[in-house]
mmCIF file of C-alpha atoms in Angstrom:
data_model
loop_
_atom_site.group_PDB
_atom_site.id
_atom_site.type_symbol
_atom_site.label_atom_id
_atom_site.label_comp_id
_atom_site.label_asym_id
_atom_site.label_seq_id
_atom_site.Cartn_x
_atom_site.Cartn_y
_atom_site.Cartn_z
ATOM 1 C CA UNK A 1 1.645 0.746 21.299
ATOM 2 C CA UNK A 2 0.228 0.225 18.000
ATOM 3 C CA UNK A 3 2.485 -0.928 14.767
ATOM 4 C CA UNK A 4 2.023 0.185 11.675
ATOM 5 C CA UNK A 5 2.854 -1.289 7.758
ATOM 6 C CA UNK A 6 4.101 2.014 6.078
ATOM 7 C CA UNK A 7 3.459 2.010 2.569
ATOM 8 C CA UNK A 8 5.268 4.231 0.587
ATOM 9 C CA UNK A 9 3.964 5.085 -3.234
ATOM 10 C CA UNK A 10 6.782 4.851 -5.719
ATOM 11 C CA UNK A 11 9.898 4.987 -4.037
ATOM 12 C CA UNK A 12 12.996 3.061 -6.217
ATOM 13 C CA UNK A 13 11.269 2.728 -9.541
ATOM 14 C CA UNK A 14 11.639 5.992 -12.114
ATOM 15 C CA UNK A 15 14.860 7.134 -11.305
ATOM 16 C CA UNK A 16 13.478 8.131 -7.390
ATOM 17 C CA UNK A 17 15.871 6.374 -5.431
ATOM 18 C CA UNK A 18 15.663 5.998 -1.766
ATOM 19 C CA UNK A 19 17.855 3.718 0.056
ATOM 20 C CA UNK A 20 15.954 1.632 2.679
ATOM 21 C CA UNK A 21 18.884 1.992 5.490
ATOM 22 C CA UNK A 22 18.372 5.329 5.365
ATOM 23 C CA UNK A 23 14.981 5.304 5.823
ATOM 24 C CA UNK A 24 14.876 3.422 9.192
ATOM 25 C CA UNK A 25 16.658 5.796 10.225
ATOM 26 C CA UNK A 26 14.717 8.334 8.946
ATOM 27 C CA UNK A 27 11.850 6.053 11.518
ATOM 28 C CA UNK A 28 13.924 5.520 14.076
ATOM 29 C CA UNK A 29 15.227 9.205 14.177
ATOM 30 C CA UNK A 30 11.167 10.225 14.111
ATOM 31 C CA UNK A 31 10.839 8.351 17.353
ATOM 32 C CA UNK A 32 9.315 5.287 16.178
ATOM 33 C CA UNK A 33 11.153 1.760 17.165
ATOM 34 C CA UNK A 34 11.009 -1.117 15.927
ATOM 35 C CA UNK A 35 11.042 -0.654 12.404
ATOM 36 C CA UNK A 36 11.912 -2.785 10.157
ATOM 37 C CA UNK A 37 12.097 -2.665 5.781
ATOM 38 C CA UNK A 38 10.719 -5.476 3.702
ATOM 39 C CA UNK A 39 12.081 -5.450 -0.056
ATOM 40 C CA UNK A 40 13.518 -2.407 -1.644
ATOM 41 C CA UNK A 41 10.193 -0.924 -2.665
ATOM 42 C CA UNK A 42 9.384 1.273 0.178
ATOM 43 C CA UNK A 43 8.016 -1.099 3.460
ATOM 44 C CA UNK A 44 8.483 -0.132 6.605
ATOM 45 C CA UNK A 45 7.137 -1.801 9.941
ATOM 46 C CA UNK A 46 7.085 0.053 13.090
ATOM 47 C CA UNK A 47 5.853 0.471 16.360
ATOM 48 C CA UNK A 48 4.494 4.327 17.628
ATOM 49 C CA UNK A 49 3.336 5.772 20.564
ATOM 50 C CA UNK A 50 1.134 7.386 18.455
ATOM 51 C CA UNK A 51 -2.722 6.046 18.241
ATOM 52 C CA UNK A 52 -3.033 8.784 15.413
ATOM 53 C CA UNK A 53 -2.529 6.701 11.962
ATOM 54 C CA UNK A 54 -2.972 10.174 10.130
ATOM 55 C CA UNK A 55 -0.357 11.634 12.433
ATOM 56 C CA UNK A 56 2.297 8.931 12.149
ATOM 57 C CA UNK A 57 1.830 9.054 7.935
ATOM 58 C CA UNK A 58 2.200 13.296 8.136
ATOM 59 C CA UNK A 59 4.656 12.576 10.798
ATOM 60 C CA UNK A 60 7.012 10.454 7.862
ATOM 61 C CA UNK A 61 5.608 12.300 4.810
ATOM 62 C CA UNK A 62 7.336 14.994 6.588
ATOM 63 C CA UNK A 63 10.042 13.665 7.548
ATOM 64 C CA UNK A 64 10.795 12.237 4.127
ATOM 65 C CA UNK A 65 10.498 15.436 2.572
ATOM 66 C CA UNK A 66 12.630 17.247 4.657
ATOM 67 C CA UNK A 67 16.097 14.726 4.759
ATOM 68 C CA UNK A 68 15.254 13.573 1.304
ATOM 69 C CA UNK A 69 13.497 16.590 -0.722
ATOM 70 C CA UNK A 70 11.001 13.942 -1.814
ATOM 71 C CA UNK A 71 7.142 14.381 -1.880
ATOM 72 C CA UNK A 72 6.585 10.522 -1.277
ATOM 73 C CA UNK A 73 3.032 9.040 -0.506
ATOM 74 C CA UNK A 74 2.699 7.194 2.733
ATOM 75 C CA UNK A 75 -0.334 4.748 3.032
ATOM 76 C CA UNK A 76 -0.494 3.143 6.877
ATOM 77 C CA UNK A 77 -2.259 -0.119 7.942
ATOM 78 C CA UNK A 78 -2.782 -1.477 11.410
ATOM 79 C CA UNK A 79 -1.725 -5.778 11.555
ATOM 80 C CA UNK A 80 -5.495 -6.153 12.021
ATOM 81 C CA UNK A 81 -6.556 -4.266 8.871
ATOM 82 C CA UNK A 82 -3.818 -5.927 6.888
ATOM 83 C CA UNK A 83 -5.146 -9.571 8.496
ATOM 84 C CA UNK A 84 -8.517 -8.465 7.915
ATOM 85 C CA UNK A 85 -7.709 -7.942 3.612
ATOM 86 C CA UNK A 86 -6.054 -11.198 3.364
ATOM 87 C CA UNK A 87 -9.733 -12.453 4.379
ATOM 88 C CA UNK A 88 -11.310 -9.988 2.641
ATOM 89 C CA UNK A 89 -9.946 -10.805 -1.081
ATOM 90 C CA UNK A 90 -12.819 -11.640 -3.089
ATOM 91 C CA UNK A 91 -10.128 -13.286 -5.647
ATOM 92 C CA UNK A 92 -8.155 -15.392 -3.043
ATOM 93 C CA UNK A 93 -11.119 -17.135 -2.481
ATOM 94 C CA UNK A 94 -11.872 -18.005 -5.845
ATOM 95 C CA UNK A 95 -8.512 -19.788 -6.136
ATOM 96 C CA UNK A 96 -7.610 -17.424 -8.444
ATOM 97 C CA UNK A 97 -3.067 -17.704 -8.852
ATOM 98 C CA UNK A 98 -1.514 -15.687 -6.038
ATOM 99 C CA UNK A 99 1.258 -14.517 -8.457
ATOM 100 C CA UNK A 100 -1.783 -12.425 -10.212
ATOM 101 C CA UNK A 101 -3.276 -10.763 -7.009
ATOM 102 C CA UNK A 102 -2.222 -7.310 -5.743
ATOM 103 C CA UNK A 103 -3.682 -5.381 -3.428
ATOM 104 C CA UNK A 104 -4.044 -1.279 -4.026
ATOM 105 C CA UNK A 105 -3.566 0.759 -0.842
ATOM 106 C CA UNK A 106 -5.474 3.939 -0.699
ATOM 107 C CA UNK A 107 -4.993 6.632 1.670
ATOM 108 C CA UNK A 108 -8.681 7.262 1.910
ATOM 109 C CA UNK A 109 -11.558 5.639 0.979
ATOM 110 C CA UNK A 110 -13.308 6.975 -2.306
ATOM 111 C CA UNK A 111 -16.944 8.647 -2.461
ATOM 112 C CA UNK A 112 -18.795 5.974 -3.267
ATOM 113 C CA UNK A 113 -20.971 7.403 -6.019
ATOM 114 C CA UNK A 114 -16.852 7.556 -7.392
ATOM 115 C CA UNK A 115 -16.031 4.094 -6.925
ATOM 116 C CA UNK A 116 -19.570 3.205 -8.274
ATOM 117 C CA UNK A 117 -18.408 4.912 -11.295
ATOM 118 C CA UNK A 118 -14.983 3.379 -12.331
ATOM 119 C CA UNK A 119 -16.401 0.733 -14.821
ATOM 120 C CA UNK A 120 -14.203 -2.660 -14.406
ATOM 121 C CA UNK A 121 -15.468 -3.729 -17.614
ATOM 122 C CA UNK A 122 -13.290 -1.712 -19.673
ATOM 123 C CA UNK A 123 -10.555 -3.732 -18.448
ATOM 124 C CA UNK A 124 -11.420 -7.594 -18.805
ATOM 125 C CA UNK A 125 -10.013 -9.919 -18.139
ATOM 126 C CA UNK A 126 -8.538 -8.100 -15.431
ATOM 127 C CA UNK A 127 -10.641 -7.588 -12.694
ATOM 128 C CA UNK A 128 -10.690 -5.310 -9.455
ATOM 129 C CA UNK A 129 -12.818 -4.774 -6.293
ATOM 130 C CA UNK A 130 -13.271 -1.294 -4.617
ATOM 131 C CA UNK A 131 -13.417 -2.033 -0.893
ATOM 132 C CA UNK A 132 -13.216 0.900 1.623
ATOM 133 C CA UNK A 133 -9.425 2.251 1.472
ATOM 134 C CA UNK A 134 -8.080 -0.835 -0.446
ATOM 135 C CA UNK A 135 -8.584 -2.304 -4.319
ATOM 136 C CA UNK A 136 -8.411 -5.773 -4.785
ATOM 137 C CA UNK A 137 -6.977 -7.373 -8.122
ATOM 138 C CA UNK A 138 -6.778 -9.468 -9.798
ATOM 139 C CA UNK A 139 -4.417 -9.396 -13.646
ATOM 140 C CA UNK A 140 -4.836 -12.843 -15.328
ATOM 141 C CA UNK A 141 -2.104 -11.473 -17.595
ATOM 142 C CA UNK A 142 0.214 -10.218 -14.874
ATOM 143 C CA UNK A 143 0.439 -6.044 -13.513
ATOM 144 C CA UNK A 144 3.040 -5.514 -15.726
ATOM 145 C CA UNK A 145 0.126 -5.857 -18.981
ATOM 146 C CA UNK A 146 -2.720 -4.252 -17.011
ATOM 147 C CA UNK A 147 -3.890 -1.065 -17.508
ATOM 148 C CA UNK A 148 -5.276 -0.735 -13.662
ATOM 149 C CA UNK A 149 -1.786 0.963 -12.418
ATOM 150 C CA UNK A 150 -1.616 3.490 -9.489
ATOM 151 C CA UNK A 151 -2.196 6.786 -11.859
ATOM 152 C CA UNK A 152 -5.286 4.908 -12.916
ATOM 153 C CA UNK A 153 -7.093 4.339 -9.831
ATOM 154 C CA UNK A 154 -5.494 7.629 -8.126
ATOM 155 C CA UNK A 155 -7.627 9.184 -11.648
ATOM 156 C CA UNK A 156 -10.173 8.146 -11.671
ATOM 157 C CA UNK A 157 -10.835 7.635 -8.036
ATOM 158 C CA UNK A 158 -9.388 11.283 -6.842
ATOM 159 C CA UNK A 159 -7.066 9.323 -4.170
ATOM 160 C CA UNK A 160 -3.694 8.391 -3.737
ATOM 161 C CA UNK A 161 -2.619 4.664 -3.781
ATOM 162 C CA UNK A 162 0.515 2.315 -4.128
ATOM 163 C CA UNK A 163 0.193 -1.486 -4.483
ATOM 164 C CA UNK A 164 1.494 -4.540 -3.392
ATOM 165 C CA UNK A 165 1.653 -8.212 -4.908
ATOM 166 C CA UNK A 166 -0.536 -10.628 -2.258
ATOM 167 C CA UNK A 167 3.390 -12.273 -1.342
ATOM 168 C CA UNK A 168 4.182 -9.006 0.163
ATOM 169 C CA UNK A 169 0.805 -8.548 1.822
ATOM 170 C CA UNK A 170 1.338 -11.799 3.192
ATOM 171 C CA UNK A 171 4.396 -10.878 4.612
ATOM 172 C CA UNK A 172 3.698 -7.613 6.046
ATOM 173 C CA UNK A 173 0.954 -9.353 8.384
ATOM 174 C CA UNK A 174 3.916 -11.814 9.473
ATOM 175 C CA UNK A 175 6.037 -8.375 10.314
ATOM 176 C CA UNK A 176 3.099 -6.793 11.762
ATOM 177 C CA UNK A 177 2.163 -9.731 13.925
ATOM 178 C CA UNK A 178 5.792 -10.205 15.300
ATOM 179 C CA UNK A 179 5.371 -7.252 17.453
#
């Protein structure tokens, strides 16, 4: 049975508030097992009997909206695909500080002529990388001073997105792999 890193967009920042107890067992309740949070900010590990990933995300977009009345996001990645980015990062492997690297999980990958079109320039010194259904960044000055937020790439890309600092990445491929 495959497990899954749920990602869920913006979920305890703004005033939407959703309490991670009750969202395992939200999971659990949805027929999923072993699931497990990580952080307050909406991560959720768990195992389906589902090979669907598109299913399982409807099957807790759903699910959140109908205990919760919340429209939330939910971005889904496989231990292999999460192992696989932690290779991928074209900024890990510069050396660049892993307190500046985030990773932007999109629930699609964007047209290409798109992603071709976003111009990273505009935004020096930060610097990102469009690579299939992820961004890769990398904010010199921290993500708190970047301009390169979700609502930016969901924009200008015509996608939907949350992101993650590379700590938490890290540590969702240590949840993922537990399984």
């Amino acid at each position: 049975m495959p497990t899954y890193a749920a990602l869920l967009r913006a979920v305890n920042v703004g005033g939407r508030s959703l309490a991670m107890a009750e969202l395992r067992a939200l999971c659990a309740d949805l027929g999923f097992t072993d699931v497990q949070s990580y952080v307050q900010s909406g991560n959720i590990v768990l195992t389906s009997g589902s090979r669907s990933e598109r299913g399982v995300q409807r099957t807790i977009e759903d699910g959140i909206a109908e205990r919760f009345g919340l429209d939330v996001p939910v971005m889904l990645r496989s231990h292999g695909e999460l192992t696989g980015l932690l290779k991928a990062n074209p900024y890990a492997a510069t050396g660049a500080d892993p307190a500046r690297l985030l990773v932007m999980f999109l629930d699609a990958a964007p047209k290409p002529a798109t992603a071709r079109g976003v111009d990273g320039e505009q935004h020096a010194p930060d610097l990102f990388t469009v690579a299939g259904r992820e961004i890769y960044l990398y904010c010199p000055n921290g993500y708190g001073r970047s301009k390169l937020t979700n609502s930016f790439f969901e924009r200008k890309l015509g996608v939907r997105c949350t992101g993650r600092n590379w700590r938490t990445v890290g540590k969702l491929v240590e949840l993922t792999a537990s399984r």
